[in-house]
Coordinates of C-alpha atoms and ligand atoms in Angstrom, one line a residue:
M1 CA -0.2 -0.1 0.2
R2 CA 2.7 2.1 0.9
H3 CA 4.7 1.9 -1.8
N4 CA 1.9 2.2 -4.3
L5 CA 1.2 5.4 -2.3
N6 CA 4.9 6.7 -3.2
L7 CA 4.9 5.9 -6.5
I8 CA 1.7 7.9 -6.8
E9 CA 3.9 10.6 -6.0
K10 CA 6.8 9.9 -8.0
R11 CA 3.7 10.2 -10.9
P12 CA 2.1 13.6 -10.6
S13 CA 1.0 13.6 -13.8
F14 CA -3.1 13.8 -14.8
V15 CA -3.2 12.7 -17.4
T16 CA -6.5 10.8 -18.3
H17 CA -6.7 10.2 -22.2
L18 CA -6.5 11.8 -25.5
E19 CA -9.4 13.1 -27.3
C20 CA -9.7 13.4 -31.2
G21 CA -9.9 17.6 -31.8
Y22 CA -12.4 17.5 -34.4
D23 CA -14.8 14.3 -33.1
G24 CA -14.6 14.7 -30.4
D25 CA -13.7 10.8 -30.1
S26 CA -11.4 9.4 -26.9
Y27 CA -7.6 7.4 -27.6
P28 CA -5.7 5.5 -24.5
C29 CA -2.5 7.6 -23.6
D30 CA 0.6 5.7 -22.3
T31 CA 0.7 4.4 -25.8
I32 CA 2.8 5.5 -29.2
Q33 CA -0.5 7.8 -31.1
G34 CA -0.5 9.9 -33.9
L35 CA -3.6 11.5 -35.7
S36 CA -6.8 10.5 -34.9
K37 CA -8.7 7.8 -36.8
A38 CA -10.4 10.9 -38.5
G39 CA -7.0 11.4 -39.3
K40 CA -7.2 15.3 -36.9
P41 CA -4.5 16.0 -34.4
L42 CA -5.3 14.6 -30.6
L43 CA -5.4 17.1 -27.9
V44 CA -4.4 15.4 -24.1
R45 CA -7.1 15.8 -21.6
Y46 CA -6.6 15.9 -17.1
D47 CA -8.1 15.1 -14.8
L48 CA -8.8 18.5 -13.5
H49 CA -10.7 18.4 -10.7
G50 CA -7.7 15.7 -9.3
V51 CA -5.0 18.4 -10.7
K52 CA -7.1 22.0 -8.8
S53 CA -6.9 19.7 -5.4
A54 CA -3.4 18.9 -5.8
L55 CA -2.4 22.2 -7.1
T56 CA -2.1 25.2 -5.2
K57 CA -1.1 29.0 -6.5
D58 CA 1.5 29.0 -3.3
I59 CA 2.6 25.7 -4.3
L60 CA 3.5 26.8 -7.6
T61 CA 5.0 30.1 -6.1
S62 CA 7.9 27.3 -4.3
R63 CA 8.6 25.9 -7.2
P64 CA 11.4 26.7 -9.8
M65 CA 10.8 29.0 -12.6
D66 CA 11.1 26.4 -15.6
I67 CA 8.0 25.0 -17.5
W68 CA 8.0 22.3 -15.1
R69 CA 6.6 24.2 -12.6
W70 CA 3.2 22.6 -14.3
R71 CA 4.0 19.4 -13.8
E72 CA 0.3 18.7 -12.9
L73 CA -0.9 20.0 -16.4
L74 CA 1.4 18.1 -18.5
P75 CA 2.1 15.0 -19.9
V76 CA 4.9 13.5 -18.6
R77 CA 4.9 11.0 -15.6
D78 CA 8.3 10.0 -14.5
E79 CA 10.2 12.6 -14.0
A80 CA 12.9 10.3 -15.1
N81 CA 12.0 11.0 -19.2
I82 CA 12.7 14.6 -18.7
V83 CA 15.2 15.0 -20.7
S84 CA 15.6 18.9 -20.1
L85 CA 18.1 21.3 -21.6
G86 CA 16.9 24.3 -19.5
E87 CA 13.7 25.6 -20.5
I88 CA 13.2 28.9 -18.7
A89 CA 10.4 31.5 -18.1
T90 CA 10.8 33.3 -20.6
P91 CA 10.6 37.3 -19.5
L92 CA 7.8 40.4 -20.7
I93 CA 9.7 43.0 -22.4
P94 CA 8.1 46.6 -22.8
L95 CA 8.2 48.6 -26.0
P96 CA 8.3 51.9 -24.6
S97 CA 9.3 53.6 -28.1
L98 CA 6.2 52.2 -29.7
A99 CA 4.1 53.2 -26.0
K100 CA 5.1 56.9 -27.1
K101 CA 4.2 57.0 -30.5
Y102 CA 0.8 55.7 -30.0
G103 CA 0.4 57.8 -26.6
V104 CA -0.2 54.2 -24.6
K105 CA -0.4 55.3 -21.0
D106 CA 0.2 51.7 -19.2
A107 CA 4.3 51.3 -19.1
G108 CA 3.3 47.7 -19.6
G109 CA 1.0 48.0 -21.8
L110 CA 2.3 46.9 -24.9
L111 CA 4.9 43.3 -23.5
V112 CA 6.9 41.2 -25.5
K113 CA 6.8 37.8 -24.3
D114 CA 10.8 36.8 -25.7
E115 CA 11.1 33.4 -26.4
G116 CA 14.6 33.4 -28.3
R117 CA 16.2 32.9 -25.0
L118 CA 14.9 29.2 -24.5
P119 CA 17.2 26.3 -25.5
T120 CA 18.2 26.1 -29.2
G121 CA 16.8 30.0 -29.4
S122 CA 13.2 29.5 -29.7
F123 CA 9.7 28.5 -28.3
K124 CA 9.9 25.2 -30.5
A125 CA 11.7 24.1 -27.5
R126 CA 8.8 24.0 -25.3
G127 CA 7.0 21.5 -27.5
L128 CA 10.0 19.4 -28.7
V129 CA 11.3 19.1 -25.2
M130 CA 7.7 17.9 -24.2
A131 CA 7.4 15.4 -27.6
V132 CA 10.9 14.3 -27.2
S133 CA 10.3 13.8 -23.3
M134 CA 7.1 12.0 -24.1
A135 CA 9.2 9.5 -26.9
K136 CA 11.3 8.9 -24.7
A137 CA 9.2 7.3 -22.1
L138 CA 7.1 5.3 -24.7
G139 CA 10.4 4.0 -26.0
I140 CA 10.8 5.8 -29.8
K141 CA 14.0 5.0 -31.0
R142 CA 13.8 6.6 -34.4
I143 CA 12.0 10.1 -35.1
A144 CA 11.6 12.6 -38.4
M145 CA 10.1 15.8 -39.4
P146 CA 9.7 18.0 -42.0
T147 CA 11.1 21.5 -41.1
N148 CA 11.6 25.5 -41.8
G149 CA 13.8 25.1 -38.6
N150 CA 13.4 26.1 -35.8
A151 CA 11.6 22.6 -35.0
G152 CA 14.6 20.6 -36.4
A153 CA 16.8 22.7 -34.6
A154 CA 15.2 22.1 -31.2
L155 CA 14.4 18.4 -32.0
A156 CA 18.0 17.8 -32.8
A157 CA 19.0 18.7 -29.8
Y158 CA 16.6 17.4 -27.5
C159 CA 17.0 14.1 -29.3
S160 CA 20.6 13.7 -29.4
A161 CA 20.4 14.2 -25.1
A162 CA 17.6 11.8 -25.0
G163 CA 19.4 8.9 -27.0
I164 CA 17.4 9.2 -29.7
E165 CA 17.8 9.3 -33.9
T166 CA 16.5 11.9 -35.9
Y167 CA 16.0 12.8 -39.7
V168 CA 15.1 16.3 -40.5
F169 CA 13.8 17.3 -44.2
C170 CA 14.7 21.0 -44.9
P171 CA 13.2 23.0 -47.5
D172 CA 16.7 24.1 -49.9
D173 CA 15.9 28.0 -49.1
T174 CA 16.0 27.5 -45.4
P175 CA 18.3 29.3 -44.2
E176 CA 22.2 28.4 -43.8
V177 CA 21.9 28.8 -40.2
N178 CA 19.9 26.6 -39.6
V179 CA 20.5 23.8 -41.2
R180 CA 24.0 23.6 -39.6
E181 CA 22.7 24.4 -35.9
I182 CA 20.7 21.2 -36.9
A183 CA 23.1 19.1 -38.5
L184 CA 25.4 20.0 -35.5
Q185 CA 23.2 19.1 -33.1
G186 CA 23.6 15.3 -34.0
A187 CA 20.3 14.5 -37.0
K188 CA 21.0 13.3 -40.5
T189 CA 19.9 16.4 -42.4
W190 CA 18.5 16.9 -46.3
R191 CA 17.9 19.8 -47.9
V192 CA 15.0 19.1 -50.0
N193 CA 14.2 20.9 -53.4
G194 CA 10.4 21.7 -52.8
F195 CA 8.3 22.7 -49.9
I196 CA 7.5 22.0 -46.1
N197 CA 4.7 20.0 -47.8
D198 CA 7.0 18.0 -50.2
C199 CA 9.8 16.9 -47.2
G200 CA 6.3 15.6 -45.4
H201 CA 5.8 13.5 -48.2
I202 CA 9.0 12.7 -47.7
V203 CA 9.0 12.1 -43.9
A204 CA 5.3 10.2 -43.8
D205 CA 6.2 7.4 -46.8
G206 CA 9.3 6.4 -44.2
E207 CA 7.3 5.7 -41.9
E208 CA 6.8 2.5 -43.3
A209 CA 9.7 2.6 -45.1
K210 CA 12.1 2.9 -42.2
G211 CA 10.0 2.7 -39.0
W212 CA 10.0 6.3 -38.1
F213 CA 8.2 8.0 -35.6
N214 CA 6.6 11.3 -37.3
L215 CA 6.8 13.8 -35.6
S216 CA 5.5 16.6 -38.1
T217 CA 3.5 19.7 -36.2
L218 CA 0.2 18.4 -34.7
K219 CA 0.7 14.9 -36.1
E220 CA 1.3 13.3 -32.4
P221 CA -0.3 15.1 -29.5
Y222 CA 2.2 16.2 -27.2
R223 CA 4.3 19.5 -28.7
I224 CA 1.0 21.1 -27.5
E225 CA 1.6 20.3 -24.7
G226 CA 4.3 21.8 -24.5
K227 CA 3.0 25.5 -26.0
K228 CA 0.3 25.3 -23.9
T229 CA 3.5 26.5 -21.1
M230 CA 3.2 29.7 -22.8
G231 CA -0.5 30.7 -22.0
L232 CA -0.4 29.0 -18.5
E233 CA 3.7 31.4 -18.0
L234 CA 1.7 34.2 -18.9
A235 CA -1.1 33.8 -16.9
E236 CA 1.3 34.1 -13.5
Q237 CA 3.5 36.4 -15.1
L238 CA 0.5 38.9 -15.0
D239 CA -0.7 38.0 -11.7
W240 CA -3.6 35.9 -13.2
E241 CA -5.5 38.5 -15.6
L242 CA -4.8 37.4 -18.8
P243 CA -4.3 40.9 -21.2
D244 CA -6.6 41.9 -23.8
V245 CA -5.1 40.9 -26.9
I246 CA -2.5 38.3 -27.7
F247 CA -0.4 39.1 -31.3
Y248 CA 0.8 35.6 -32.0
P249 CA 2.5 34.9 -35.5
T250 CA 0.5 31.9 -37.0
G251 CA 2.4 28.9 -38.8
G252 CA 1.2 25.1 -37.9
G253 CA -0.8 26.7 -34.9
T254 CA 0.3 24.8 -32.0
G255 CA 1.2 28.3 -29.3
L256 CA -2.0 29.4 -30.4
I257 CA -4.1 26.3 -29.9
G258 CA -1.9 25.2 -26.9
M259 CA -2.3 28.7 -25.3
W260 CA -6.3 28.6 -25.8
K261 CA -6.8 25.4 -24.0
A262 CA -4.2 26.4 -21.3
F263 CA -6.6 29.3 -20.8
D264 CA -9.8 26.5 -20.6
E265 CA -7.6 24.9 -18.2
L266 CA -6.7 27.2 -15.7
E267 CA -10.5 28.6 -15.6
K268 CA -11.4 24.5 -14.1
I269 CA -9.3 24.8 -11.7
G270 CA -9.7 28.6 -10.4
F271 CA -7.1 30.1 -10.8
I272 CA -8.4 32.4 -13.6
G273 CA -12.2 33.9 -13.8
S274 CA -13.8 33.6 -17.8
K275 CA -12.2 36.8 -18.9
R276 CA -10.0 35.4 -22.6
P277 CA -8.1 37.5 -24.7
K278 CA -8.4 38.8 -27.9
M279 CA -6.0 35.6 -29.9
I280 CA -5.1 37.2 -33.2
A281 CA -3.8 35.0 -35.8
V282 CA -0.7 37.4 -37.9
Q283 CA 0.6 35.4 -41.0
A284 CA 2.6 37.1 -43.8
T285 CA 1.1 38.4 -46.7
G286 CA 2.5 35.7 -49.1
C287 CA 1.3 33.0 -46.9
A288 CA -2.0 33.5 -45.5
P289 CA -4.2 30.4 -45.6
I290 CA -5.5 31.4 -42.0
V291 CA -6.4 35.3 -42.6
N292 CA -8.1 33.4 -46.1
A293 CA -10.6 30.9 -44.0
F294 CA -11.2 33.2 -41.3
Q295 CA -12.3 36.1 -44.2
A296 CA -14.4 33.3 -45.9
G297 CA -15.9 32.5 -43.1
E298 CA -15.0 28.9 -43.5
R299 CA -13.5 26.2 -40.7
H300 CA -10.7 25.1 -42.7
A301 CA -8.0 26.6 -45.1
K302 CA -7.1 26.2 -48.3
P303 CA -3.3 25.6 -48.6
I304 CA -1.6 28.3 -50.8
K305 CA 0.6 27.5 -53.8
E306 CA 4.0 28.9 -54.0
A307 CA 3.9 30.3 -50.3
H308 CA 6.5 33.3 -50.0
T309 CA 8.1 35.1 -47.0
A310 CA 11.3 35.6 -45.3
A311 CA 9.5 34.7 -42.2
A312 CA 9.9 31.1 -42.7
G313 CA 8.4 30.1 -39.0
I314 CA 4.8 31.1 -40.4
R315 CA 5.8 30.0 -44.1
V316 CA 3.4 27.0 -43.3
P317 CA 1.1 27.0 -46.7
A318 CA -1.4 24.2 -44.7
A319 CA -1.6 23.6 -41.2
I320 CA -3.8 20.4 -40.2
G321 CA -5.0 22.5 -37.0
D322 CA -6.2 25.0 -39.5
F323 CA -9.7 24.3 -37.5
L324 CA -8.7 24.6 -34.0
I325 CA -6.2 27.7 -34.7
L326 CA -9.5 29.1 -36.7
D327 CA -12.0 28.0 -33.8
A328 CA -10.0 29.6 -30.8
V329 CA -10.1 32.6 -32.5
R330 CA -13.1 33.1 -33.6
E331 CA -14.6 32.3 -29.6
S332 CA -12.0 34.3 -28.8
K333 CA -13.6 37.2 -31.1
G334 CA -10.4 38.0 -32.1
F335 CA -9.0 37.6 -35.8
A336 CA -6.5 36.7 -38.5
I337 CA -4.5 39.2 -39.8
A338 CA -1.8 39.6 -42.6
V339 CA 1.2 41.8 -42.9
D340 CA 4.0 42.3 -45.6
D341 CA 7.4 41.4 -45.5
E342 CA 8.5 44.6 -45.7
V343 CA 6.5 46.0 -43.0
I344 CA 7.9 43.2 -40.9
F345 CA 11.7 44.3 -41.9
E346 CA 10.7 47.8 -41.1
V347 CA 9.6 47.0 -37.7
R348 CA 12.5 44.8 -36.7
D349 CA 15.1 47.3 -37.5
R350 CA 12.9 50.4 -35.5
I351 CA 12.1 48.5 -32.6
A352 CA 16.1 46.9 -32.9
A353 CA 17.3 50.5 -32.7
A354 CA 15.0 52.0 -30.5
D355 CA 13.9 50.0 -28.4
G356 CA 17.1 47.7 -28.2
L357 CA 15.2 44.6 -28.8
L358 CA 15.8 42.2 -31.6
L359 CA 12.7 40.8 -33.1
C360 CA 12.6 37.6 -35.1
P361 CA 10.9 38.6 -38.5
E362 CA 7.7 36.4 -36.8
G363 CA 7.8 38.2 -33.9
A364 CA 8.2 41.6 -35.8
A365 CA 5.2 40.5 -37.9
T366 CA 3.2 40.8 -34.6
V367 CA 3.9 44.6 -33.9
A368 CA 3.3 45.3 -37.4
A369 CA 0.0 43.3 -37.1
W370 CA -0.5 45.6 -34.4
E371 CA -0.2 48.5 -36.5
L372 CA -1.8 47.4 -38.6
S373 CA -5.1 46.6 -36.7
L374 CA -4.8 50.0 -35.3
E375 CA -4.9 51.5 -38.3
R376 CA -8.2 49.6 -39.3
G377 CA -10.0 50.5 -36.0
L378 CA -9.7 46.7 -34.7
I379 CA -8.0 47.6 -31.5
D380 CA -7.6 49.9 -29.2
A381 CA -3.8 51.7 -28.1
Q382 CA -5.0 51.0 -24.7
D383 CA -5.6 47.4 -25.0
K384 CA -3.1 45.6 -22.8
A385 CA -1.2 44.0 -26.0
I386 CA 1.0 41.0 -25.7
F387 CA 3.5 40.4 -28.6
F388 CA 5.1 36.7 -29.4
N389 CA 8.8 37.2 -30.1
C390 CA 8.9 33.3 -31.7
A391 CA 12.6 32.7 -31.6
T392 CA 16.2 35.0 -31.4
G393 CA 16.7 37.8 -34.2
L394 CA 20.3 36.5 -34.1
K395 CA 19.6 33.9 -36.3
Y396 CA 18.5 35.4 -39.1
P397 CA 20.1 38.3 -41.8
M398 CA 20.4 41.7 -40.9
P399 CA 21.2 44.7 -42.4
A400 CA 25.2 45.2 -43.3
A401 CA 27.2 47.1 -41.3
S402 CA 30.2 48.4 -43.1
A403 CA 31.4 51.8 -41.8
F404 CA 35.4 50.9 -41.7
I405 CA 38.2 52.3 -40.1
D406 CA 42.1 52.3 -41.2
H407 CA 43.9 52.4 -38.2
H408 CA 47.1 53.7 -39.8
Q409 CA 45.5 56.6 -41.0
P410 CA 44.9 59.9 -38.9
I411 CA 41.2 59.3 -37.6
D412 CA 38.4 61.7 -38.4
Y413 CA 36.6 62.0 -34.7
D414 CA 34.6 65.1 -36.5
A415 CA 32.6 62.2 -39.1
M416 CA 31.3 59.7 -36.3
G417 CA 28.5 61.9 -35.5
Ligands
PLP1 C1 7.6 27.8 -35.3 C2 7.1 29.5 -35.8 C3 6.5 30.0 -35.3 C4 5.0 29.7 -35.9 O1 4.3 28.5 -34.3 P1 3.2 27.5 -34.2 O2 2.8 27.6 -33.2 O3 3.7 26.5 -35.2 O4 2.0 28.4 -35.6 C5 6.7 31.4 -35.5 N1 8.1 31.9 -35.5 C6 9.2 31.3 -35.3 C7 10.3 31.7 -35.3 C8 8.7 29.7 -35.3 O5 10.0 28.7 -35.5

């Protein structure tokens, strides 16, 4: 008896089952699962009554500031399976220059959640640490993935840490730094002369041919659970009062879907009330399937042909969780909006120079979308807004800085300005 109790204490997760996000059918957990029978993403369900009696805000406060402080709401049962590289809680950084420009009164009214500080430099670490820890728990030995860069890097790093083999396929226009990072962190890595969906087909065919586990976005249940921690963390950082609007750069939509799920779970365990932020799905005009579907009033998005944007993280022509993204956006009374690449880079450069924060293009897209939403009267400048900067700006091309001094010649200090 005593022995069993100890075991229960060592198994802090309250997962009960998996559920098809489309038709609600239930599936067993603690066994390897991909998509549901309907071919849709599976969502992890918990005994939230159990979580409510086990977890208080005081207990939470006493734990380290990382994503594992939420263990009751996460799927990993045995902590021995956690493959951590240091998944810290990320800070909220104000944008004073933007606030000043638009007359925002509250100094904390415009905040960037800076995810670039996570392992491998992007918030893909949140999703992949969870998926890889679960893969380890379930005995998976070989994983494959199509990626535009950041997901592959996080997969490679965590799988190397877990002793799992990885096969990664990138479209051939993936930035050099991403491809090299993936290879250096131990994945067998290929460039493919096609788009991300072409890479996806190679992985799907290899599932049978090579016995790979397919870790494509939303094709297994646990990446959402990792990304969900963004919503949990945000609520706690804002003292359990959610913001008015969240601008999220939307590719596969894992984070938007995950945060929406997190808010629901937090309400059910009594940590927050019913107030919800408007969820704003931000895309690039060269690849805006969700924006098109939102405007057309549809629940599924039509794939984009010849998708193009330099913001690689949101270059996703077809998202398998499209309906989950669109449902959350609509339920939240939010909207989907697209911004041009030119504007994205103008904003990136402006915020870096004025506020000292180097956003990635996807993060800059969220700020650009805020300005456009304001111009269109969709939001108020005084609404408390959160921008997701999903990766470090250091992984992306930057404008040249070519001023030069020949130190053998007299130096013209006046010319320095
Ligand atoms: C993956 C990624 C996104 C999109 O995230 P999803 O949750 O898949 O929509 C945005 N920005 C960056 C930098 C990314 O790597």
